[in-house]
PDB file of C-alpha atoms and ligand atoms in Angstrom:
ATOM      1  CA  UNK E1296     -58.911  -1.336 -70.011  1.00 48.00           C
ATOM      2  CA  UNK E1297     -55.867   1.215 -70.799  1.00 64.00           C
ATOM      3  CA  UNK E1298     -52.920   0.740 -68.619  1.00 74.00           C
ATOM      4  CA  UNK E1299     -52.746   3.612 -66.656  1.00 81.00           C
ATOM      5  CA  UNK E1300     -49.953   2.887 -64.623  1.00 92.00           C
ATOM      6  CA  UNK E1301     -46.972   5.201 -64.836  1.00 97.00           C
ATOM      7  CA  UNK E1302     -44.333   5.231 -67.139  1.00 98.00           C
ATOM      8  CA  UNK E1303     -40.885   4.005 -66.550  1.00 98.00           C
ATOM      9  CA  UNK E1304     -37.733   3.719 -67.938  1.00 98.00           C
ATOM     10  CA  UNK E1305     -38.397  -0.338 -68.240  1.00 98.00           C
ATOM     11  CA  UNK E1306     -41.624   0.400 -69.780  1.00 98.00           C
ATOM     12  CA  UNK E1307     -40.317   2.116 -72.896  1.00 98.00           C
ATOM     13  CA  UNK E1308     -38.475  -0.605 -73.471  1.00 98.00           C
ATOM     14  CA  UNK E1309     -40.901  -2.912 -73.246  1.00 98.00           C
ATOM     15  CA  UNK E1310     -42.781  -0.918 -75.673  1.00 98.00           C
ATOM     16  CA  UNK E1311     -39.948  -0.732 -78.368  1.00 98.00           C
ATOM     17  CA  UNK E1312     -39.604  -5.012 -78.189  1.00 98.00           C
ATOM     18  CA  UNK E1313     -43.427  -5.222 -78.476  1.00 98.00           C
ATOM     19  CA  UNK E1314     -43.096  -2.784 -81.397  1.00 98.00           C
ATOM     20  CA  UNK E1315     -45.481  -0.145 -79.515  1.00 98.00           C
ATOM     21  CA  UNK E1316     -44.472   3.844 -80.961  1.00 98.00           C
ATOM     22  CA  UNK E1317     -43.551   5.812 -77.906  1.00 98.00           C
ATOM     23  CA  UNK E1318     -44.923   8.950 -77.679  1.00 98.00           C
ATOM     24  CA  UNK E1319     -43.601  12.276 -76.167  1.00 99.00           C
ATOM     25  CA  UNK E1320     -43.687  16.180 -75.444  1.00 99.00           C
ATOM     26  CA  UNK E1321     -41.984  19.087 -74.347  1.00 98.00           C
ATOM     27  CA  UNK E1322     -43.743  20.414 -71.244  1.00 98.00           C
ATOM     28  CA  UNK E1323     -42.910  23.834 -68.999  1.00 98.00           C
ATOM     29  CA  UNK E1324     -45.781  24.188 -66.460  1.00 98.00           C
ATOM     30  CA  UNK E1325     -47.723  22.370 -64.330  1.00 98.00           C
ATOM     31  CA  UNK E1326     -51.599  22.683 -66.099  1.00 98.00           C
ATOM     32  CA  UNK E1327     -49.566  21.732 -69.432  1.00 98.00           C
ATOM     33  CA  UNK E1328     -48.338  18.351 -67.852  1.00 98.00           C
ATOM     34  CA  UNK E1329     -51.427  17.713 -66.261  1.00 98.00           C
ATOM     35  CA  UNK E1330     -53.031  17.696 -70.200  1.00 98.00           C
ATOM     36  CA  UNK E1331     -50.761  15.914 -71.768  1.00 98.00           C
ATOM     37  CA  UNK E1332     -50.776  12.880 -68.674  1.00 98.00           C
ATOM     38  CA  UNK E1333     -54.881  13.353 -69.301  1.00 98.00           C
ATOM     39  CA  UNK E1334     -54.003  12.639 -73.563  1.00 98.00           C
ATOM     40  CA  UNK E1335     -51.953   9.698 -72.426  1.00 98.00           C
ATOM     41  CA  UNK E1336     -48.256  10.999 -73.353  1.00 98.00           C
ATOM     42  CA  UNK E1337     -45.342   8.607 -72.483  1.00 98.00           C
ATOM     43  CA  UNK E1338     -42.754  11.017 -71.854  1.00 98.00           C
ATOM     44  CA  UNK E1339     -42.738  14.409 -70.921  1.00 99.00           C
ATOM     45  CA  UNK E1340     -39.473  16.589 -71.839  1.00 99.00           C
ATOM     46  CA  UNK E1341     -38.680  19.618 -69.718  1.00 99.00           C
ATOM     47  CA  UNK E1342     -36.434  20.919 -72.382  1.00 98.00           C
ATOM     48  CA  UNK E1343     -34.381  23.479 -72.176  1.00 98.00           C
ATOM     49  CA  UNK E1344     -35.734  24.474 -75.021  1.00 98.00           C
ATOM     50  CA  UNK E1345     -37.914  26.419 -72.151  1.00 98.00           C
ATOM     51  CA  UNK E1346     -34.835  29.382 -73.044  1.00 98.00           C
ATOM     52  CA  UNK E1347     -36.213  29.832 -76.688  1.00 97.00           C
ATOM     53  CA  UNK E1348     -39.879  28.784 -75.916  1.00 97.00           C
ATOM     54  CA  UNK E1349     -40.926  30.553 -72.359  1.00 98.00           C
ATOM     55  CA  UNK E1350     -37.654  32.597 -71.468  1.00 98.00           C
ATOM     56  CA  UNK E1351     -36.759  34.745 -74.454  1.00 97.00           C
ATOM     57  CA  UNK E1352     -33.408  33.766 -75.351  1.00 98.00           C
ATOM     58  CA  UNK E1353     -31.993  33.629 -78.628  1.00 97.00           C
ATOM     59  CA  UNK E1354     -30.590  29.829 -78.467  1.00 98.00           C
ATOM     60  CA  UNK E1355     -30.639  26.946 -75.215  1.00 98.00           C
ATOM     61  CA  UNK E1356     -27.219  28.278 -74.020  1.00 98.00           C
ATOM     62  CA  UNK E1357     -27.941  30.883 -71.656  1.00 98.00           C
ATOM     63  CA  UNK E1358     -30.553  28.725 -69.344  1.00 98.00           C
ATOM     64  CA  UNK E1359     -29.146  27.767 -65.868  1.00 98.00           C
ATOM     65  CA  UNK E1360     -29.703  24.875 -63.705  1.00 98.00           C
ATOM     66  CA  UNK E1361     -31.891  27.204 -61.970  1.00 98.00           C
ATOM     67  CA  UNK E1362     -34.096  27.969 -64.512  1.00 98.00           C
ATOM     68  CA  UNK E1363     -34.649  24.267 -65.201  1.00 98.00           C
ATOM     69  CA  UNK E1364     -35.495  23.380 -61.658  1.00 98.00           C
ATOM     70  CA  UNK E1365     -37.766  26.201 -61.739  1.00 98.00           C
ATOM     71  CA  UNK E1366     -39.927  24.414 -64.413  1.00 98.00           C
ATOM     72  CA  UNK E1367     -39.272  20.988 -63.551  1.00 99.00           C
ATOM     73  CA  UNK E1368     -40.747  21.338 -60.334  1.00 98.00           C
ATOM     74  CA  UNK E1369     -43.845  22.917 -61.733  1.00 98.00           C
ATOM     75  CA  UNK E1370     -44.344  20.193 -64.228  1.00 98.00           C
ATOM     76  CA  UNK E1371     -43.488  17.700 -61.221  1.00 98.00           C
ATOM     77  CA  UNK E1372     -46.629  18.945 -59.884  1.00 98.00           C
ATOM     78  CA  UNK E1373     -48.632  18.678 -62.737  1.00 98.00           C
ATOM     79  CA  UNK E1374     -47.156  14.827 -63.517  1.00 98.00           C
ATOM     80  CA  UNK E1375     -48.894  11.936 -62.683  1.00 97.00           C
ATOM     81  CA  UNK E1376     -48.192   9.535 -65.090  1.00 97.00           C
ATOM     82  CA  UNK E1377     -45.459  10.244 -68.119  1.00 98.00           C
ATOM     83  CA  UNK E1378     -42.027   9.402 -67.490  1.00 98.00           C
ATOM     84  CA  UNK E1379     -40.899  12.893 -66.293  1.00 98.00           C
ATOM     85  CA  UNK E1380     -37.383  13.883 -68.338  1.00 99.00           C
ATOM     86  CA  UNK E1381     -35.129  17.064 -67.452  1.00 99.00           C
ATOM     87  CA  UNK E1382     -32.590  18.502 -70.005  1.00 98.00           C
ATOM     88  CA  UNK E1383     -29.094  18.995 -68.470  1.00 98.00           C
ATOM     89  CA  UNK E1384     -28.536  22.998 -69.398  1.00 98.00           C
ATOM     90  CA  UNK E1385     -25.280  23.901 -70.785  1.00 98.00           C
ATOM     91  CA  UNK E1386     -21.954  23.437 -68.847  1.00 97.00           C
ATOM     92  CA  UNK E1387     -23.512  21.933 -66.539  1.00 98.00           C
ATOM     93  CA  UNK E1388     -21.984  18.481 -67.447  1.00 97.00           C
ATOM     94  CA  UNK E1389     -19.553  19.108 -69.516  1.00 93.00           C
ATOM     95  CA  UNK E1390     -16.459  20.124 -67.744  1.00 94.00           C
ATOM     96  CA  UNK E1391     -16.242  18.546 -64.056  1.00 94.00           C
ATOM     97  CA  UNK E1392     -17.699  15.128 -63.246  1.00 96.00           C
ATOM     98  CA  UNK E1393     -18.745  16.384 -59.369  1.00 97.00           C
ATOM     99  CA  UNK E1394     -20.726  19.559 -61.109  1.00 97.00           C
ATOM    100  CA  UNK E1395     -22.726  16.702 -63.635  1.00 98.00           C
ATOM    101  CA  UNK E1396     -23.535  14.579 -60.584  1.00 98.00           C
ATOM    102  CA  UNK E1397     -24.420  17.805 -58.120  1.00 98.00           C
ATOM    103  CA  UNK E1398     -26.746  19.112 -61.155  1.00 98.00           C
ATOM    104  CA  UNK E1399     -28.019  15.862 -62.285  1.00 98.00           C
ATOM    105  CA  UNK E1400     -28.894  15.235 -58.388  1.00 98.00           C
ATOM    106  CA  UNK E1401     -30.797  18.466 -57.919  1.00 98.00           C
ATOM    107  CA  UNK E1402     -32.991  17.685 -61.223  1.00 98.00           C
ATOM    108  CA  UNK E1403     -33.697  14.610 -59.573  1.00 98.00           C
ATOM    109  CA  UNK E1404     -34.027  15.267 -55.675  1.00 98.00           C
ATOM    110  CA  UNK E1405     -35.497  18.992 -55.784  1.00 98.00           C
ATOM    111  CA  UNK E1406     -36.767  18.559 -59.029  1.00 98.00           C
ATOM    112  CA  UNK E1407     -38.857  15.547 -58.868  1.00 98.00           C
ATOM    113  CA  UNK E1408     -37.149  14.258 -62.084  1.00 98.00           C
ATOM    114  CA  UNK E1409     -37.228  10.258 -63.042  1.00 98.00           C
ATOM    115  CA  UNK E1410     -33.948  10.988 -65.676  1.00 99.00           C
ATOM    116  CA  UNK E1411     -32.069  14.029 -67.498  1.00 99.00           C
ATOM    117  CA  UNK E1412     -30.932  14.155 -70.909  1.00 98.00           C
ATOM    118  CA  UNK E1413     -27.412  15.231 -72.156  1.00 98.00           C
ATOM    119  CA  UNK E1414     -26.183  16.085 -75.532  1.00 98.00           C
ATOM    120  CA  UNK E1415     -23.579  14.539 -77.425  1.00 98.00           C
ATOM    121  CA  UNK E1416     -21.297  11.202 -78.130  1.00 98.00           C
ATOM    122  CA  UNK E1417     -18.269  10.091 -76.957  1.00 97.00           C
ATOM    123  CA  UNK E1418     -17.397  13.079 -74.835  1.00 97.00           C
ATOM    124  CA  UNK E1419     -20.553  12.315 -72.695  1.00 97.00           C
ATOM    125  CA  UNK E1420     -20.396   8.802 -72.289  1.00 98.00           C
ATOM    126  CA  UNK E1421     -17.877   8.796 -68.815  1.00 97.00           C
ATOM    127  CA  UNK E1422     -20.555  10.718 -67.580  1.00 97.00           C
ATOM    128  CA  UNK E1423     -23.436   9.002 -68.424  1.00 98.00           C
ATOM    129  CA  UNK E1424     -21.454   5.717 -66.748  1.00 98.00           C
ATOM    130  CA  UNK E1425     -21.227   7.912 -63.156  1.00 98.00           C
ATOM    131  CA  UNK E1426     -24.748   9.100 -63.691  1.00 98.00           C
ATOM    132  CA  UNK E1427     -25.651   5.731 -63.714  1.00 98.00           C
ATOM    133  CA  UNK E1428     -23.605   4.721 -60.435  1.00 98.00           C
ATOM    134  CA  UNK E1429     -25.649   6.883 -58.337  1.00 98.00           C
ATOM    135  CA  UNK E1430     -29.239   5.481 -60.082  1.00 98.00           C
ATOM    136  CA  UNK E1431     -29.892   8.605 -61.992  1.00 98.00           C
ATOM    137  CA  UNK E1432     -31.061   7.419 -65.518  1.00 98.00           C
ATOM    138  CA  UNK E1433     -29.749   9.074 -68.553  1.00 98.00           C
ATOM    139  CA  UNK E1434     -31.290   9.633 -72.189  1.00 99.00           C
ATOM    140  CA  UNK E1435     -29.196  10.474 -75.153  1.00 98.00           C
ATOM    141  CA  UNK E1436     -29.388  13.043 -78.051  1.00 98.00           C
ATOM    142  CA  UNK E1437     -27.662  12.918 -80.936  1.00 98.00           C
ATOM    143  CA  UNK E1438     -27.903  14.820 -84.411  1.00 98.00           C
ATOM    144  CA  UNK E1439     -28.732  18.144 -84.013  1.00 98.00           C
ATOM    145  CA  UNK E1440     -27.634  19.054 -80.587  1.00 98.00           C
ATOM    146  CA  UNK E1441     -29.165  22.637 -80.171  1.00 98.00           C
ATOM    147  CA  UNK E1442     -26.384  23.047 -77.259  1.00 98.00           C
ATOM    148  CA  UNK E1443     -23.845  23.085 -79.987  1.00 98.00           C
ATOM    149  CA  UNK E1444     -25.623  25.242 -82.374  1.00 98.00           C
ATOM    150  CA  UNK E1445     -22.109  27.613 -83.120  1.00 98.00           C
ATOM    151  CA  UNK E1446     -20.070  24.709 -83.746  1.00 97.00           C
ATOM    152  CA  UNK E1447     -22.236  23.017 -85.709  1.00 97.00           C
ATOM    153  CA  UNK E1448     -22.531  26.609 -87.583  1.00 97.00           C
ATOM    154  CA  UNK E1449     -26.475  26.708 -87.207  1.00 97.00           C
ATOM    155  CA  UNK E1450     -29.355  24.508 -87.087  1.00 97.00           C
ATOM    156  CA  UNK E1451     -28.894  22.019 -90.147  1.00 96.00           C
ATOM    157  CA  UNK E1452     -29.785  18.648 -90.470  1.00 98.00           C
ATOM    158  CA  UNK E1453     -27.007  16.447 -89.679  1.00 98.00           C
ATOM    159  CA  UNK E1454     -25.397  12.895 -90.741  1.00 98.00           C
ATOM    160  CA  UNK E1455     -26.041  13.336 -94.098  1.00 98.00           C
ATOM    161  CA  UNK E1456     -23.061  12.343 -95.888  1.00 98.00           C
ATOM    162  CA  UNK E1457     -21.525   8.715 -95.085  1.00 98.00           C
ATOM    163  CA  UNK E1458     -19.002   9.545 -92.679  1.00 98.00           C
ATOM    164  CA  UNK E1459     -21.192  11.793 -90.514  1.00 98.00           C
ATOM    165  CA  UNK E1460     -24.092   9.356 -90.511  1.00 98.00           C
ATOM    166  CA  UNK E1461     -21.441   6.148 -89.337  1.00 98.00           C
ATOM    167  CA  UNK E1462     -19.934   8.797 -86.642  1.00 98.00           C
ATOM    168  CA  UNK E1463     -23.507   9.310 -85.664  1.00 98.00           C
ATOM    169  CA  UNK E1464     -24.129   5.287 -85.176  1.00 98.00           C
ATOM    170  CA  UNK E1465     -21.190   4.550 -83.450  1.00 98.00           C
ATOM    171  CA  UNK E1466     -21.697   7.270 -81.159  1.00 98.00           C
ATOM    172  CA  UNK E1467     -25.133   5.996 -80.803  1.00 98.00           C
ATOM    173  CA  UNK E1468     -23.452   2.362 -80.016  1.00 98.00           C
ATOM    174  CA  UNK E1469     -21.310   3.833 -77.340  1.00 98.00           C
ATOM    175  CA  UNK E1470     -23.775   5.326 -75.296  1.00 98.00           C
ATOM    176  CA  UNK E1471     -25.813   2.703 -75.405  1.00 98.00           C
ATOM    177  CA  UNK E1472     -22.813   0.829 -74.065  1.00 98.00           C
ATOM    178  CA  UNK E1473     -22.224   3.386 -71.562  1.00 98.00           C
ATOM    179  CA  UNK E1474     -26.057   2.572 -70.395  1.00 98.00           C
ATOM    180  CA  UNK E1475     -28.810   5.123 -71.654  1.00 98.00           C
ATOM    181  CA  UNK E1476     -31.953   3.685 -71.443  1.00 98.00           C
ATOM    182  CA  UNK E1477     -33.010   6.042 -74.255  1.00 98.00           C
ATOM    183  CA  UNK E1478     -31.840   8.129 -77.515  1.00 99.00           C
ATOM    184  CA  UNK E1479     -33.014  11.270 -78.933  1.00 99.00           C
ATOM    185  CA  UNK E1480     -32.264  11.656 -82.849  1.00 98.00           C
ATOM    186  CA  UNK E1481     -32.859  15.543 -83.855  1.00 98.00           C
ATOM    187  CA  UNK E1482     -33.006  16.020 -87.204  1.00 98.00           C
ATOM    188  CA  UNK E1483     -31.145  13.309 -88.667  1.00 98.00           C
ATOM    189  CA  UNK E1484     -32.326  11.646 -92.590  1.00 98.00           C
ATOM    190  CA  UNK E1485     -34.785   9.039 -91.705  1.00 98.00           C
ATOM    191  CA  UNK E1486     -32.627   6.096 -93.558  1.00 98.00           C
ATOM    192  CA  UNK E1487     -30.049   6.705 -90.830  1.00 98.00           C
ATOM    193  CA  UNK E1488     -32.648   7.136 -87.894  1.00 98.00           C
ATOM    194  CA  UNK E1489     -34.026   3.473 -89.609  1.00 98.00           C
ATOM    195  CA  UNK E1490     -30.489   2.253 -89.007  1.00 98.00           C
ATOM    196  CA  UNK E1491     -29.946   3.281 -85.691  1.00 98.00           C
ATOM    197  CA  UNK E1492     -33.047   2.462 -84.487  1.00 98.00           C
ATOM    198  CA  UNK E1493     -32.580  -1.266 -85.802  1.00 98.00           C
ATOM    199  CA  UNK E1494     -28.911  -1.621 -84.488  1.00 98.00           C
ATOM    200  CA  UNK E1495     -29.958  -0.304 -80.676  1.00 98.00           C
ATOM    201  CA  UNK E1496     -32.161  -2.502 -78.454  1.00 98.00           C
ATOM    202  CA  UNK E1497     -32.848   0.643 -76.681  1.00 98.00           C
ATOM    203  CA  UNK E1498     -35.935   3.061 -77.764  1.00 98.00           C
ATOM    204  CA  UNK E1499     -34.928   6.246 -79.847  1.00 99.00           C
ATOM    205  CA  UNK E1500     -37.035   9.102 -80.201  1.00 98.00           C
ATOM    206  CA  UNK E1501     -37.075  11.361 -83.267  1.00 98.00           C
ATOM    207  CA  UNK E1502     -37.690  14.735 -83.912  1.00 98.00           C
ATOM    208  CA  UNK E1503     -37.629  15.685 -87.387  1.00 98.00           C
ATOM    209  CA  UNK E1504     -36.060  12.111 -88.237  1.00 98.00           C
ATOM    210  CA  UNK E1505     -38.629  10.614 -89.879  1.00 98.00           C
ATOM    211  CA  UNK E1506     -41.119   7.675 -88.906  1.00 98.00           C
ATOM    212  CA  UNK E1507     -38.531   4.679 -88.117  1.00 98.00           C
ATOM    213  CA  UNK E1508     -37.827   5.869 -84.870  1.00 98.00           C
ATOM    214  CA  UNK E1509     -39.246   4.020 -81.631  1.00 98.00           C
ATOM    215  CA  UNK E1510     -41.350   7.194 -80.506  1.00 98.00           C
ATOM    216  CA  UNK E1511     -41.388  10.694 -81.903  1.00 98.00           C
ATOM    217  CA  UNK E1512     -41.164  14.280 -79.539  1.00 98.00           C
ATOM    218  CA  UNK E1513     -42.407  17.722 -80.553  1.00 98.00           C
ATOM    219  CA  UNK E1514     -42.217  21.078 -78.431  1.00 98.00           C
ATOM    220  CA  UNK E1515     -45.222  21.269 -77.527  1.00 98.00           C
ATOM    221  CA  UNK E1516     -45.605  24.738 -78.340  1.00 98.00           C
ATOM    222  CA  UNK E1517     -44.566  24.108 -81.964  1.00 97.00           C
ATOM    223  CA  UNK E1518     -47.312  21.358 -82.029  1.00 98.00           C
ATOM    224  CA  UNK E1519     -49.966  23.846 -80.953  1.00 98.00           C
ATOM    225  CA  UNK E1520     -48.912  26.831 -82.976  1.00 97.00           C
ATOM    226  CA  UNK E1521     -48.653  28.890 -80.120  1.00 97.00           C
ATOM    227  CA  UNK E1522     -45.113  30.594 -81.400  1.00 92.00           C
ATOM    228  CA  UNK E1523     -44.632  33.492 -83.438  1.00 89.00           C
ATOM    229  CA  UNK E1524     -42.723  32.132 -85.987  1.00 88.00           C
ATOM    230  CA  UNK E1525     -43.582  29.963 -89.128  1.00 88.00           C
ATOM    231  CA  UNK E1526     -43.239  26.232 -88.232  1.00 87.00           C
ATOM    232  CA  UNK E1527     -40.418  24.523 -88.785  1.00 92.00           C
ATOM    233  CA  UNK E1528     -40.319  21.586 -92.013  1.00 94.00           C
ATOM    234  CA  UNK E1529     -40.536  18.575 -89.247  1.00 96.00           C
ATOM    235  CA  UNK E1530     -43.299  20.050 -87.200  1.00 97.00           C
ATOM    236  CA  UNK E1531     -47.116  19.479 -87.951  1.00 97.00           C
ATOM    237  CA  UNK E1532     -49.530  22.137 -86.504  1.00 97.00           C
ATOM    238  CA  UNK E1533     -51.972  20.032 -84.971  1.00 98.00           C
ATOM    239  CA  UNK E1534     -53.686  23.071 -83.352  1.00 97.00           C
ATOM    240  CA  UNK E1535     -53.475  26.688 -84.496  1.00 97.00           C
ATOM    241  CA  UNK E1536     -54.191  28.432 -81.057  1.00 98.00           C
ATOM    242  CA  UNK E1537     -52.379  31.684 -81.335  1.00 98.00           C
ATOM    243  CA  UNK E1538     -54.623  33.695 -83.683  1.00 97.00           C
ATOM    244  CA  UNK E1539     -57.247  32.024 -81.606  1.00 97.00           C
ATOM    245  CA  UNK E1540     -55.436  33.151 -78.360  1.00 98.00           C
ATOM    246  CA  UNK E1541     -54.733  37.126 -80.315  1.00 98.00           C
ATOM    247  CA  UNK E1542     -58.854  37.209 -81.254  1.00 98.00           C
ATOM    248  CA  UNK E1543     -59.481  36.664 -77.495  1.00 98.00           C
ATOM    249  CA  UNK E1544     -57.450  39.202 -75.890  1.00 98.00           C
ATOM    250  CA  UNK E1545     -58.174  41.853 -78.927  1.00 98.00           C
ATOM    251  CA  UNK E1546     -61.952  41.281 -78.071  1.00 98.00           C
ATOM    252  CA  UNK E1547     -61.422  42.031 -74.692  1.00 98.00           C
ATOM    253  CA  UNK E1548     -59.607  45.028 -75.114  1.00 98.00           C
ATOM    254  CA  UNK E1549     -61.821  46.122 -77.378  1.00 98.00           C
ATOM    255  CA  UNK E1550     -65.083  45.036 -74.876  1.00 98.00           C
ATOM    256  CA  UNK E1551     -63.070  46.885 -72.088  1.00 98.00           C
ATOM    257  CA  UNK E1552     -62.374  50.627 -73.892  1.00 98.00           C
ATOM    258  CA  UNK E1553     -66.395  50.701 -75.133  1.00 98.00           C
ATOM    259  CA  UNK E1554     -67.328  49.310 -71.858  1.00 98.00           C
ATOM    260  CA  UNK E1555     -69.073  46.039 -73.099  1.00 98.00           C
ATOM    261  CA  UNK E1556     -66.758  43.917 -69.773  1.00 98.00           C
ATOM    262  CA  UNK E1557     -67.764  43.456 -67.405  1.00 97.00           C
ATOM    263  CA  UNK E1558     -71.142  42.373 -67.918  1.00 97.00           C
ATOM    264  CA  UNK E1559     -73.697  42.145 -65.025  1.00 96.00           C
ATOM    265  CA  UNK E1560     -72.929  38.863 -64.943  1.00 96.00           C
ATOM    266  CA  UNK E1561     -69.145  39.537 -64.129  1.00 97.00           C
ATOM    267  CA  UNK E1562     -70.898  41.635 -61.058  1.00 96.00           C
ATOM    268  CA  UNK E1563     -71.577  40.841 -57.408  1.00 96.00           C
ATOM    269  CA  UNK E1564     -74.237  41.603 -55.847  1.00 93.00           C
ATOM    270  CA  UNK E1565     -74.485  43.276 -52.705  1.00 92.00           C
ATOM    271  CA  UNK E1566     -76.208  41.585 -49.602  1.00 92.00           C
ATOM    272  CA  UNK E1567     -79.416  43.483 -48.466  1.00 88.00           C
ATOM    273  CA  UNK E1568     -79.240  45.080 -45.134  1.00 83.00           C
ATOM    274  CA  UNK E1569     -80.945  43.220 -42.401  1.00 76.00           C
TER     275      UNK E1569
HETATM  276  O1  KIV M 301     -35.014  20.990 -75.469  1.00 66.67           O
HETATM  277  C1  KIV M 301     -35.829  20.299 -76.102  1.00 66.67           C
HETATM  278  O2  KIV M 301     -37.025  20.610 -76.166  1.00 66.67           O
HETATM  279  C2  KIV M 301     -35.343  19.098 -76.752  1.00 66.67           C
HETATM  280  C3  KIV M 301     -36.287  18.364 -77.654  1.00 66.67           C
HETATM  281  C4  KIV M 301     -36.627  19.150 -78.840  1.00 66.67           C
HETATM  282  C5  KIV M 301     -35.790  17.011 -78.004  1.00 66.67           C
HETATM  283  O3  KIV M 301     -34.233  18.720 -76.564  1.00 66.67           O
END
């Protein structure tokens, strides 16, 4: 029988000794979590990727801690199962050490969170150490960290030459020395996602890093061709539900001007007087 216990931070690393692919989502909303704990994901991402996906924004920088509890505690109520991961928004960890344990906390206490994820190397390891202190699990994400998308002067892959690919595994090294229990790589060549994934004991997760890493993680939206926008060259459409979702709602308006909805079916009926 399929374990259907719930996911923990132990677990996935139990599953990247015993050579088991991890496997994980973006989720926003409560009736999406409840799918993908029904399809059997391992961990479910509330990224903030929710700015660009659900909130309109041109980039992650703009969403507030207050956006992301909004959604984490939806999915929270949706969760069952998966191993339930908040993104740390922008500034909220980067500058004072109280702020990254007061937001980190409130992911975690208000927002029903297991762990958060922070972006970066070196600069986030001290943090990751006093996350840690007061039991509040951390995953890593290196490569491209969408929360540094102007100094990184757009979204491009990243550690392809030498040097950029060994800054990429030591910084990998120290935070797993500074205690993540997990690593995202974001698009990253898959040699060097091969590497790091054989130098850490701990699982990594790719996203457009080729199939070496421990488990892989899509945006869920991406995945089911919900957005607007042609997919990007790591995603794979594995649903195409917008023009499906743009013939529904056309019909209907359509069915509502000539006055095909509601049908009498749609109707009530009225009781007969006694
Ligand atoms: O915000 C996000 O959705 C992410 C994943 C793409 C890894 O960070």
């Amino acid at each position: 029988m399929a374990d259907k216990s719930p996911i923990t931070t132990t677990k996935l690393l139990e599953m990247k000794q015993k050579g088991v692919k991890i496997t994980a989502l973006t989720a926003y909303d409560a009736p999406s979590a409840r799918l993908l704990n029904e399809a059997g994901v391992d961990v479910i991402l509330v990224g903030d990727s929710v700015g660009m996906v659900k909130l309109g924004y041109e980039n992650t920088l703009p969403v507030t801690l207050e956006e992301m509890l909004h959604h984490v505690k939806a999915v929270k109520k949706g969760n069952s199962r998966s191993l339930l991961v908040a993104d740390m928004p922008y500034l909220s960890y980067e500058i004072d050490l109280k702020d990254t344990l007061k937001a980190a906390g409130r992911l975690i206490k208000e927002g029903g969170a297991h762990a958060v994820k922070l972006e970066g190397g070196m600069e986030v390891a001290p943090m990751v150490k006093e996350l840690l202190k007061i039991n509040i699990p951390v995953m890593g994400h290196l490569g491209l960290t969408p929360q540094a998308v102007h100094r990184l002067g757009g979204y491009k892959v990243q550690g392809r030459k030498p040097q950029e690919a060994e800054r990429i595994l030591t910084e990998a090294r120290v935070l797993e020395g500074s205690g993540i229990f997990s690593l995202v790589l974001e698009c990253v060549p898959p040699e060097l996602a091969r590497e790091v994934t054989r130098k850490l004991s701990i699982p990594t997760i790719g996203i457009g890093a080729g199939a070496h890493c421990d488990g892989q993680i899509l945006v869920l939206d991406d995945m089911l061709g919900l957005g607007d926008s042609p997919p990007l060259k790591f995603v794979k459409r594995y649903a195409e539900l917008r023009p499906a979702m743009l013939k529904a709602v056309s019909s209907y308006c359509r069915e509502v001007r000539d006055g095909a909805f509601p049908a009498a079916e749609h109707a009530f009926v009225s009781l007969k007087a006694e």
